[in-house]
mmCIF file of C-alpha atoms in Angstrom:
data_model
loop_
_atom_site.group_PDB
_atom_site.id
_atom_site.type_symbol
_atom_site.label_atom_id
_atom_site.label_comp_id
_atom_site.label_asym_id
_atom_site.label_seq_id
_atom_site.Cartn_x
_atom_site.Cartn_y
_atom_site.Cartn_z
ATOM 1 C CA UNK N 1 38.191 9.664 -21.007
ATOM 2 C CA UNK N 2 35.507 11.878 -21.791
ATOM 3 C CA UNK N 3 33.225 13.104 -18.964
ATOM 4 C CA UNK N 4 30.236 11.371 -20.857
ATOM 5 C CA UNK N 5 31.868 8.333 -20.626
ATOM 6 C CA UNK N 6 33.498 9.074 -16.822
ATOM 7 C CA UNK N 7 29.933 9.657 -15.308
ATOM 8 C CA UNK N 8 28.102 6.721 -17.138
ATOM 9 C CA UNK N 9 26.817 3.724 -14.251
ATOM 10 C CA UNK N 10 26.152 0.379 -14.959
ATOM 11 C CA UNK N 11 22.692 -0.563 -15.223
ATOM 12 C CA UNK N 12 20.575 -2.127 -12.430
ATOM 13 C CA UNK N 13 20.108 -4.992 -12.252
ATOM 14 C CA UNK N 14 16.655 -6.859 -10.904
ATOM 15 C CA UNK N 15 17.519 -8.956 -7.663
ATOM 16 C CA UNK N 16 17.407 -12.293 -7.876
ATOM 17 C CA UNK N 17 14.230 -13.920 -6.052
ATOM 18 C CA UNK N 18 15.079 -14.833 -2.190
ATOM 19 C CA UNK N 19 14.330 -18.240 -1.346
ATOM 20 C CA UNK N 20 11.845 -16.865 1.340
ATOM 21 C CA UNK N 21 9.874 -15.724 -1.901
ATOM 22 C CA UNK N 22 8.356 -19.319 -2.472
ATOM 23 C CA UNK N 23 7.326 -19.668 0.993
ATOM 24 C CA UNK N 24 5.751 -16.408 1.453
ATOM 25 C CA UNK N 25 3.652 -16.913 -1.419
ATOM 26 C CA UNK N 26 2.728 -20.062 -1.699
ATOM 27 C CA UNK N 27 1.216 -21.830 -4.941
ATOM 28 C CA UNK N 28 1.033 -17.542 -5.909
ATOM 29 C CA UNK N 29 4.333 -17.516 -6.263
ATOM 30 C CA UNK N 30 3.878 -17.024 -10.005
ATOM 31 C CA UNK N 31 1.663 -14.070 -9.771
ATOM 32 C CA UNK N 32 3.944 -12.472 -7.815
ATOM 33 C CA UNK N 33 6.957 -13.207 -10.069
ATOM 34 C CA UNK N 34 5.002 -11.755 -13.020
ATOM 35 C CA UNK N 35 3.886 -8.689 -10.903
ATOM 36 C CA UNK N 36 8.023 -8.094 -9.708
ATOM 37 C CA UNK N 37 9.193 -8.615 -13.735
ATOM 38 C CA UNK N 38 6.501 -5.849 -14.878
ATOM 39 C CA UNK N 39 7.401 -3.773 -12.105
ATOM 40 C CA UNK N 40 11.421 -4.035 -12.646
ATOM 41 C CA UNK N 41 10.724 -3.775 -16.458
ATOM 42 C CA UNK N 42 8.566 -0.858 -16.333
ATOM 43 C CA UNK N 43 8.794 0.610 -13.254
ATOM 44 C CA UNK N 44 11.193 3.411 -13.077
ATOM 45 C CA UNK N 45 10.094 4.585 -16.552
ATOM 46 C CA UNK N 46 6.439 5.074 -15.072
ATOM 47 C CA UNK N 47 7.409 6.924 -11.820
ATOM 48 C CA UNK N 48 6.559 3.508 -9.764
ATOM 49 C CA UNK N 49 9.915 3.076 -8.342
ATOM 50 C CA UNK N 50 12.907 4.977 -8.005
ATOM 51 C CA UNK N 51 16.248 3.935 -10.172
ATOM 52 C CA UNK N 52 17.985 2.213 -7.206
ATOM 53 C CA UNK N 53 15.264 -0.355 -5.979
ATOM 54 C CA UNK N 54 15.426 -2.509 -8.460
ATOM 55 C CA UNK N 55 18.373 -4.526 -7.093
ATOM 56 C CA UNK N 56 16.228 -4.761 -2.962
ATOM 57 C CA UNK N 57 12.980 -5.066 -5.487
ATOM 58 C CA UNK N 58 12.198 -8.509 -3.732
ATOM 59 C CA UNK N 59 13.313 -8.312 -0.451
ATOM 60 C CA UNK N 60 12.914 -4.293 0.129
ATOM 61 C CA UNK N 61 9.353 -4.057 -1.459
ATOM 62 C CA UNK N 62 7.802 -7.162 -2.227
ATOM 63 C CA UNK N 63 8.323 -9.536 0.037
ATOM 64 C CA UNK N 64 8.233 -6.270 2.710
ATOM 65 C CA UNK N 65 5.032 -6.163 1.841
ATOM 66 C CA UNK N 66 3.772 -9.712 1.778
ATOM 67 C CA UNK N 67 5.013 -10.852 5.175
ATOM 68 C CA UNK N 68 1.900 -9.484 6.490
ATOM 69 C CA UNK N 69 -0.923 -10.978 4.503
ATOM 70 C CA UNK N 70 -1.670 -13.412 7.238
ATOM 71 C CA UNK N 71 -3.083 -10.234 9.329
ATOM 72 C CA UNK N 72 -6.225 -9.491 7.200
ATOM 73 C CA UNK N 73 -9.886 -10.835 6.313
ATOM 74 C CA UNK N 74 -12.547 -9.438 4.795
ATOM 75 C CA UNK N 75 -12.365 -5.867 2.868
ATOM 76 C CA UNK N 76 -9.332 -4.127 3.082
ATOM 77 C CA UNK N 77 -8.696 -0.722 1.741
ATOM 78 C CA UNK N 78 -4.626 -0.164 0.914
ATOM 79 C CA UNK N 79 -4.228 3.831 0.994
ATOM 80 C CA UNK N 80 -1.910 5.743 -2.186
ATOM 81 C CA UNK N 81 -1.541 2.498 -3.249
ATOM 82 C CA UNK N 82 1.202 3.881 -6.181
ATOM 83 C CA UNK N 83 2.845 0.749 -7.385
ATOM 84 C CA UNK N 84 1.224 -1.958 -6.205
ATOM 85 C CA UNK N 85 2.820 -2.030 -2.784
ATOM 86 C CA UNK N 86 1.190 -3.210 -0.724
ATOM 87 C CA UNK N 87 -1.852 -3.570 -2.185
ATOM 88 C CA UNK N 88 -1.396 -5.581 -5.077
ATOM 89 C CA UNK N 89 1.160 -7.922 -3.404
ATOM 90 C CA UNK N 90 -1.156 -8.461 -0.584
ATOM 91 C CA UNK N 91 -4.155 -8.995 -3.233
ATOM 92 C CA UNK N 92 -1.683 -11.805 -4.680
ATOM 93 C CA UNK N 93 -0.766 -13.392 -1.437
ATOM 94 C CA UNK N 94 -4.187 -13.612 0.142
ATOM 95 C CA UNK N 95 -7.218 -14.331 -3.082
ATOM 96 C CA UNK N 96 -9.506 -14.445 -0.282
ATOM 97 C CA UNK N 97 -9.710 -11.095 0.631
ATOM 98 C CA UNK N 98 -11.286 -8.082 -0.721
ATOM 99 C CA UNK N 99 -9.029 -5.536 -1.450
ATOM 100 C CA UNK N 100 -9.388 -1.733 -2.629
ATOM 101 C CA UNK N 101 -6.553 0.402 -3.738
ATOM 102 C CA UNK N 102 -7.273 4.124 -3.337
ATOM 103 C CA UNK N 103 -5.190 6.173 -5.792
ATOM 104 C CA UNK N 104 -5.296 9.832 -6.722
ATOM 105 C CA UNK N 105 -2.459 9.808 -9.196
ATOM 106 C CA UNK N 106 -4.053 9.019 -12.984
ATOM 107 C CA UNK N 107 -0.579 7.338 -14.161
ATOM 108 C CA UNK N 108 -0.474 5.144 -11.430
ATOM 109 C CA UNK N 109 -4.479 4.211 -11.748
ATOM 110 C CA UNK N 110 -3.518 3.292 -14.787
ATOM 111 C CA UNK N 111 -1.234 0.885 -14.067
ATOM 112 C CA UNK N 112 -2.811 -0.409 -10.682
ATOM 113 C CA UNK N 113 -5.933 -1.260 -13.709
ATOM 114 C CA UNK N 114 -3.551 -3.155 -15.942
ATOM 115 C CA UNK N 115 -1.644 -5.275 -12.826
ATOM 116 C CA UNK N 116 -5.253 -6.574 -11.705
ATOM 117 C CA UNK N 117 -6.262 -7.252 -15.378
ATOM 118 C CA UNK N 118 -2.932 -8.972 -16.437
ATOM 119 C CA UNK N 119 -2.779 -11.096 -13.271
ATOM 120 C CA UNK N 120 -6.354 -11.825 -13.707
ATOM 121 C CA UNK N 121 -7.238 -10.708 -9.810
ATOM 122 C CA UNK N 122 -10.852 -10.818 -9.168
ATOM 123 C CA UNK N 123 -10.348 -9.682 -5.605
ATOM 124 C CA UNK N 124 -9.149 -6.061 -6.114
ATOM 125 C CA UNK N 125 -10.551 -2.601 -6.444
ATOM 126 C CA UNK N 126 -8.924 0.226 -7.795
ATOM 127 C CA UNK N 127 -10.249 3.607 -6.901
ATOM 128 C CA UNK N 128 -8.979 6.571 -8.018
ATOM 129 C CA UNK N 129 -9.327 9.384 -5.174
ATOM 130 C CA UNK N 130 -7.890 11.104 -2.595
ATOM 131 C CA UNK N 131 -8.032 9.309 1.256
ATOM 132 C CA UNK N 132 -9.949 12.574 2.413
ATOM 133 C CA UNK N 133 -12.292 12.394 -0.219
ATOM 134 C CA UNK N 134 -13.615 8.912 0.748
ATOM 135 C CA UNK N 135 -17.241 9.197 0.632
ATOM 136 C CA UNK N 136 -18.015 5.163 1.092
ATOM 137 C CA UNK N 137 -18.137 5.776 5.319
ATOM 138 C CA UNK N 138 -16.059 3.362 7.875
ATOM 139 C CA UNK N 139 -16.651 0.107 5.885
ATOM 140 C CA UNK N 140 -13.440 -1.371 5.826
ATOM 141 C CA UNK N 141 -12.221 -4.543 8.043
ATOM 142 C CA UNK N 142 -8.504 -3.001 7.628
ATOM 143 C CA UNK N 143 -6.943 -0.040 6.397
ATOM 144 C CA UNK N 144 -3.160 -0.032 5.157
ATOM 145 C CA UNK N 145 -0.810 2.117 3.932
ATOM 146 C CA UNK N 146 3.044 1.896 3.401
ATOM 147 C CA UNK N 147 5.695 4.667 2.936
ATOM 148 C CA UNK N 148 2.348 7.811 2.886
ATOM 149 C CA UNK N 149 3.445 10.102 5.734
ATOM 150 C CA UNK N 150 3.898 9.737 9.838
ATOM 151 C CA UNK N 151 1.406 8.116 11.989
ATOM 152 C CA UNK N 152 -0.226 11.625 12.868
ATOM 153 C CA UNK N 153 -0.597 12.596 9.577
ATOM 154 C CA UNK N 154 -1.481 9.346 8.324
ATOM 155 C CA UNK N 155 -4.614 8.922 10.928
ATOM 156 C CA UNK N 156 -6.687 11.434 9.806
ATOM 157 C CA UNK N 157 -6.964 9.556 6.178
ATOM 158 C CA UNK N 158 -6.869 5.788 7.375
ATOM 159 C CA UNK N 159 -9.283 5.658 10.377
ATOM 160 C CA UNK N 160 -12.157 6.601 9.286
ATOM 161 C CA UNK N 161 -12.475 4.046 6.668
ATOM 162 C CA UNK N 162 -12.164 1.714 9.158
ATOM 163 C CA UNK N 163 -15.537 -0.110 10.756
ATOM 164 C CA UNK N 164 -15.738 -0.161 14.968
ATOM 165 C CA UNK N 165 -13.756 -3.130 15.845
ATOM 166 C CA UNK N 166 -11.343 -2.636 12.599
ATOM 167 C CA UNK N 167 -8.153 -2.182 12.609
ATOM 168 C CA UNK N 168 -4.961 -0.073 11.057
ATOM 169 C CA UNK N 169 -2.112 -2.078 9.992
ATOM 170 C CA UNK N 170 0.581 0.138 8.701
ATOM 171 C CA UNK N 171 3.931 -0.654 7.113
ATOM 172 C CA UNK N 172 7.058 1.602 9.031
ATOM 173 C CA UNK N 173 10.714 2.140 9.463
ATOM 174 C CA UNK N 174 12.517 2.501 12.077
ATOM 175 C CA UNK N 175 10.990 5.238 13.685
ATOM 176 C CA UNK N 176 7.482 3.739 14.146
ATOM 177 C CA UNK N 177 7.388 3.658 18.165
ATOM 178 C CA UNK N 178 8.227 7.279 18.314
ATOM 179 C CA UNK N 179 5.638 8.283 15.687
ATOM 180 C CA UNK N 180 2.952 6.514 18.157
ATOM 181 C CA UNK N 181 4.375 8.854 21.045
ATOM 182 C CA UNK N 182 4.096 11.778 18.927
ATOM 183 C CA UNK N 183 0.765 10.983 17.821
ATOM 184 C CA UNK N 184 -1.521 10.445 20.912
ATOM 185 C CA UNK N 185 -3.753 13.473 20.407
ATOM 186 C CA UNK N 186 -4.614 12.239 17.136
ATOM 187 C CA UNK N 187 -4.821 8.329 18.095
ATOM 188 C CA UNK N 188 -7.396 9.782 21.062
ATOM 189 C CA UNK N 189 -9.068 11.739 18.718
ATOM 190 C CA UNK N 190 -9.508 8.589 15.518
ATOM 191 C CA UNK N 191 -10.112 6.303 18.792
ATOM 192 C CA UNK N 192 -7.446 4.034 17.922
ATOM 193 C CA UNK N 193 -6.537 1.619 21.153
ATOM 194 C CA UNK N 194 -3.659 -0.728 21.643
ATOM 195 C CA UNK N 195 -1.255 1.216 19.189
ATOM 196 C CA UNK N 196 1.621 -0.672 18.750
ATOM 197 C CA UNK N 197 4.530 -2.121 17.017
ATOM 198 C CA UNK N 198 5.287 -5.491 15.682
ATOM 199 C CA UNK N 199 8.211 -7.186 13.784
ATOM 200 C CA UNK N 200 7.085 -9.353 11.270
ATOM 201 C CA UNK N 201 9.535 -11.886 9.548
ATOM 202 C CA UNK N 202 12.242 -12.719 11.554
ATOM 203 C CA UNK N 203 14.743 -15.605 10.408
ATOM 204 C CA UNK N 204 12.403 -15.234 7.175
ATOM 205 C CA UNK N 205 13.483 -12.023 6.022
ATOM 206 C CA UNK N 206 16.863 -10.494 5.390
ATOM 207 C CA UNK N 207 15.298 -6.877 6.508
ATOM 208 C CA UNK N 208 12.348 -7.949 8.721
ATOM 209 C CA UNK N 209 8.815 -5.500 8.440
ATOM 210 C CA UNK N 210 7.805 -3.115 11.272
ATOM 211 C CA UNK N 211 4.635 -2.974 11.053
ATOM 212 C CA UNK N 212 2.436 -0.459 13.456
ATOM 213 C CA UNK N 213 -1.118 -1.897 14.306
ATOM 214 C CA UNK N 214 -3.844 -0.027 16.255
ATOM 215 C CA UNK N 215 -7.806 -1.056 16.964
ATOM 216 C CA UNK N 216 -10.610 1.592 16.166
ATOM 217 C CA UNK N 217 -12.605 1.652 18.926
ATOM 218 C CA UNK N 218 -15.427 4.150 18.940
#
Protein backbone atom coordinates (compact mmCIF):
# COMPACT_ATOMS: atom_id res chain seq x y z
CA UNK A 1 0.00 0.00 0.00
CA UNK A 2 1.20 3.20 -1.02
CA UNK A 3 1.69 5.93 1.63
CA UNK A 4 -0.97 8.07 -0.34
CA UNK A 5 -3.30 5.57 0.11
CA UNK A 6 -1.98 4.51 3.96
CA UNK A 7 -2.55 8.16 5.26
CA UNK A 8 -5.96 8.82 3.47
CA UNK A 9 -9.14 9.25 6.41
CA UNK A 10 -12.54 8.75 5.82
CA UNK A 11 -14.56 11.70 5.42
CA UNK A 12 -16.66 13.37 8.16
CA UNK A 13 -19.51 12.90 8.44
CA UNK A 14 -22.37 15.64 9.69
CA UNK A 15 -23.99 14.35 13.06
CA UNK A 16 -27.19 13.37 12.99
CA UNK A 17 -29.71 15.96 14.72
CA UNK A 18 -30.20 15.11 18.65
CA UNK A 19 -33.65 14.77 19.61
CA UNK A 20 -33.09 17.73 22.10
CA UNK A 21 -32.73 19.75 18.71
CA UNK A 22 -36.64 19.99 18.22
CA UNK A 23 -37.21 21.07 21.64
CA UNK A 24 -34.63 23.64 21.87
CA UNK A 25 -35.86 25.27 18.92
CA UNK A 26 -39.15 25.11 18.73
CA UNK A 27 -41.39 25.76 15.50
CA UNK A 28 -37.42 27.26 14.33
CA UNK A 29 -36.33 24.13 14.15
CA UNK A 30 -36.11 24.48 10.37
CA UNK A 31 -34.03 27.54 10.36
CA UNK A 32 -31.73 26.03 12.36
CA UNK A 33 -31.50 22.80 10.30
CA UNK A 34 -30.84 24.93 7.19
CA UNK A 35 -28.25 27.11 9.11
CA UNK A 36 -26.31 23.47 10.49
CA UNK A 37 -26.52 21.94 6.56
CA UNK A 38 -24.81 25.30 5.16
CA UNK A 39 -22.49 25.30 7.88
CA UNK A 40 -21.44 21.38 7.56
CA UNK A 41 -21.52 21.89 3.71
CA UNK A 42 -19.46 24.87 3.59
CA UNK A 43 -17.92 25.33 6.61
CA UNK A 44 -14.49 23.98 6.79
CA UNK A 45 -13.82 25.17 3.21
CA UNK A 46 -14.51 28.88 4.48
CA UNK A 47 -12.36 28.76 7.69
CA UNK A 48 -15.82 28.59 9.85
CA UNK A 49 -15.10 25.38 11.46
CA UNK A 50 -12.32 23.19 11.87
CA UNK A 51 -12.28 19.56 9.93
CA UNK A 52 -13.27 17.55 13.05
CA UNK A 53 -16.55 19.37 14.25
CA UNK A 54 -18.59 18.36 11.87
CA UNK A 55 -19.51 15.01 13.48
CA UNK A 56 -20.33 17.22 17.50
CA UNK A 57 -21.73 20.03 14.83
CA UNK A 58 -25.20 19.77 16.69
CA UNK A 59 -24.57 18.99 20.01
CA UNK A 60 -20.88 20.70 20.39
CA UNK A 61 -21.86 24.04 18.61
CA UNK A 62 -25.32 24.45 17.90
CA UNK A 63 -27.34 23.34 20.29
CA UNK A 64 -24.21 24.64 22.81
CA UNK A 65 -25.17 27.65 21.77
CA UNK A 66 -28.94 27.69 21.80
CA UNK A 67 -29.53 26.36 25.31
CA UNK A 68 -29.21 29.83 26.40
CA UNK A 69 -31.59 31.88 24.33
CA UNK A 70 -34.07 31.98 27.13
CA UNK A 71 -31.47 34.47 29.00
CA UNK A 72 -31.84 37.54 26.68
CA UNK A 73 -34.32 40.51 25.67
CA UNK A 74 -33.91 43.38 23.95
CA UNK A 75 -30.52 44.24 21.88
CA UNK A 76 -27.88 41.95 22.18
CA UNK A 77 -24.49 42.36 20.72
CA UNK A 78 -22.66 38.65 20.08
CA UNK A 79 -18.75 39.57 20.01
CA UNK A 80 -16.27 37.79 16.87
CA UNK A 81 -19.24 36.33 15.97
CA UNK A 82 -17.12 34.00 13.13
CA UNK A 83 -19.58 31.36 12.15
CA UNK A 84 -22.63 32.09 13.36
CA UNK A 85 -22.10 30.78 16.86
CA UNK A 86 -23.69 32.07 18.89
CA UNK A 87 -25.06 34.73 17.29
CA UNK A 88 -26.88 33.47 14.51
CA UNK A 89 -28.22 30.40 16.42
CA UNK A 90 -29.41 32.60 19.13
CA UNK A 91 -30.96 35.09 16.36
CA UNK A 92 -32.85 31.75 15.17
CA UNK A 93 -33.97 30.58 18.52
CA UNK A 94 -35.25 33.84 19.93
CA UNK A 95 -37.00 36.27 16.59
CA UNK A 96 -37.78 38.57 19.27
CA UNK A 97 -34.65 39.90 20.02
CA UNK A 98 -32.35 42.28 18.46
CA UNK A 99 -29.23 40.92 17.73
CA UNK A 100 -25.78 42.41 16.37
CA UNK A 101 -22.87 40.35 15.32
CA UNK A 102 -19.57 42.26 15.52
CA UNK A 103 -17.02 40.80 13.09
CA UNK A 104 -13.62 42.02 11.99
CA UNK A 105 -12.78 39.18 9.67
CA UNK A 106 -14.14 40.19 5.85
CA UNK A 107 -14.63 36.29 4.92
CA UNK A 108 -16.60 35.66 7.75
CA UNK A 109 -18.79 39.12 7.27
CA UNK A 110 -19.42 37.72 4.33
CA UNK A 111 -20.94 34.83 5.27
CA UNK A 112 -22.59 36.12 8.62
CA UNK A 113 -24.48 38.60 5.48
CA UNK A 114 -25.56 35.60 3.45
CA UNK A 115 -26.86 33.31 6.76
CA UNK A 116 -29.24 36.37 7.74
CA UNK A 117 -30.30 36.87 4.06
CA UNK A 118 -30.87 33.10 3.25
CA UNK A 119 -32.75 32.48 6.51
CA UNK A 120 -34.61 35.59 5.92
CA UNK A 121 -33.74 37.03 9.71
CA UNK A 122 -35.01 40.45 10.17
CA UNK A 123 -33.68 40.56 13.70
CA UNK A 124 -29.88 40.57 13.10
CA UNK A 125 -27.07 42.99 12.54
CA UNK A 126 -23.90 42.28 11.16
CA UNK A 127 -21.12 44.68 11.83
CA UNK A 128 -17.93 44.37 10.65
CA UNK A 129 -15.31 45.78 13.35
CA UNK A 130 -13.16 45.14 15.92
CA UNK A 131 -14.80 44.94 19.83
CA UNK A 132 -12.31 47.88 20.74
CA UNK A 133 -13.31 49.87 18.01
CA UNK A 134 -17.00 50.05 19.05
CA UNK A 135 -17.92 53.56 18.74
CA UNK A 136 -21.97 53.02 19.34
CA UNK A 137 -21.33 53.60 23.52
CA UNK A 138 -22.87 51.02 26.28
CA UNK A 139 -26.19 50.40 24.41
CA UNK A 140 -26.54 46.89 24.58
CA UNK A 141 -29.09 44.85 27.00
CA UNK A 142 -26.44 41.82 26.71
CA UNK A 143 -23.16 41.22 25.43
CA UNK A 144 -21.95 37.57 24.39
CA UNK A 145 -19.19 35.97 23.19
CA UNK A 146 -18.16 32.23 22.87
CA UNK A 147 -14.69 30.59 22.42
CA UNK A 148 -12.81 34.76 22.06
CA UNK A 149 -10.21 34.64 24.86
CA UNK A 150 -10.31 34.36 28.99
CA UNK A 151 -12.60 36.32 31.08
CA UNK A 152 -9.79 39.05 31.72
CA UNK A 153 -9.07 39.51 28.38
CA UNK A 154 -12.46 39.22 27.22
CA UNK A 155 -13.82 42.20 29.68
CA UNK A 156 -12.14 44.90 28.34
CA UNK A 157 -14.10 44.33 24.79
CA UNK A 158 -17.60 43.09 26.15
CA UNK A 159 -18.43 45.52 29.03
CA UNK A 160 -18.50 48.47 27.75
CA UNK A 161 -21.09 47.78 25.23
CA UNK A 162 -23.13 46.89 27.84
CA UNK A 163 -25.91 49.59 29.34
CA UNK A 164 -25.92 50.03 33.53
CA UNK A 165 -28.06 47.25 34.64
CA UNK A 166 -26.89 44.93 31.50
CA UNK A 167 -25.42 42.06 31.66
CA UNK A 168 -22.43 39.63 30.18
CA UNK A 169 -23.43 36.23 29.36
CA UNK A 170 -20.49 34.32 28.11
CA UNK A 171 -20.19 30.80 26.73
CA UNK A 172 -16.99 28.70 28.71
CA UNK A 173 -15.29 25.44 29.31
CA UNK A 174 -14.29 24.02 31.99
CA UNK A 175 -12.16 26.45 33.40
CA UNK A 176 -14.71 29.31 33.74
CA UNK A 177 -14.72 29.63 37.75
CA UNK A 178 -11.02 30.01 37.78
CA UNK A 179 -10.97 32.62 34.98
CA UNK A 180 -13.46 34.74 37.39
CA UNK A 181 -10.71 34.33 40.24
CA UNK A 182 -8.09 35.40 37.98
CA UNK A 183 -9.95 38.22 36.74
CA UNK A 184 -11.13 40.40 39.73
CA UNK A 185 -9.00 43.46 38.98
CA UNK A 186 -10.53 43.67 35.72
CA UNK A 187 -14.27 42.66 36.84
CA UNK A 188 -13.66 45.75 39.61
CA UNK A 189 -12.41 47.81 37.09
CA UNK A 190 -15.61 47.01 34.02
CA UNK A 191 -17.89 47.05 37.35
CA UNK A 192 -19.19 43.74 36.72
CA UNK A 193 -21.09 42.31 40.10
CA UNK A 194 -22.37 38.86 40.84
CA UNK A 195 -19.81 37.06 38.43
CA UNK A 196 -20.67 33.71 38.23
CA UNK A 197 -21.14 30.39 36.71
CA UNK A 198 -24.11 28.50 35.57
CA UNK A 199 -24.81 25.07 33.90
CA UNK A 200 -27.29 25.28 31.43
CA UNK A 201 -28.93 22.03 29.95
CA UNK A 202 -28.79 19.34 32.13
CA UNK A 203 -30.73 15.97 31.24
CA UNK A 204 -31.22 18.10 27.88
CA UNK A 205 -27.86 18.04 26.64
CA UNK A 206 -25.33 15.30 26.12
CA UNK A 207 -22.39 18.02 26.99
CA UNK A 208 -24.31 20.60 29.10
CA UNK A 209 -23.15 24.71 28.52
CA UNK A 210 -21.16 26.61 31.19
CA UNK A 211 -22.06 29.63 30.80
CA UNK A 212 -20.33 32.68 32.98
CA UNK A 213 -22.83 35.62 33.70
CA UNK A 214 -21.90 38.92 35.42
CA UNK A 215 -24.14 42.38 35.97
CA UNK A 216 -22.57 45.83 34.91
CA UNK A 217 -23.09 47.91 37.56
CA UNK A 218 -21.64 51.38 37.32
Amino acid sequence: MSDDVSRETPAATVEAEPVAAEAIFGSRVDLARQFTAALAEQGEERGLIGPLELPRLWTRHVLNSAIIAPFFSGRVADIGSGAGLPGLVLAIARPDVEWVLVEPMERRVQWLAEQVRELELDNVEVVRARAEDWSRGPVMDAVTARAVSALRTLLPLTAPLVRDGGELVLLKGANAQNEIAAAQKQLRKFSVVDARVEIVGEGILTEPTRVLRGTIRR
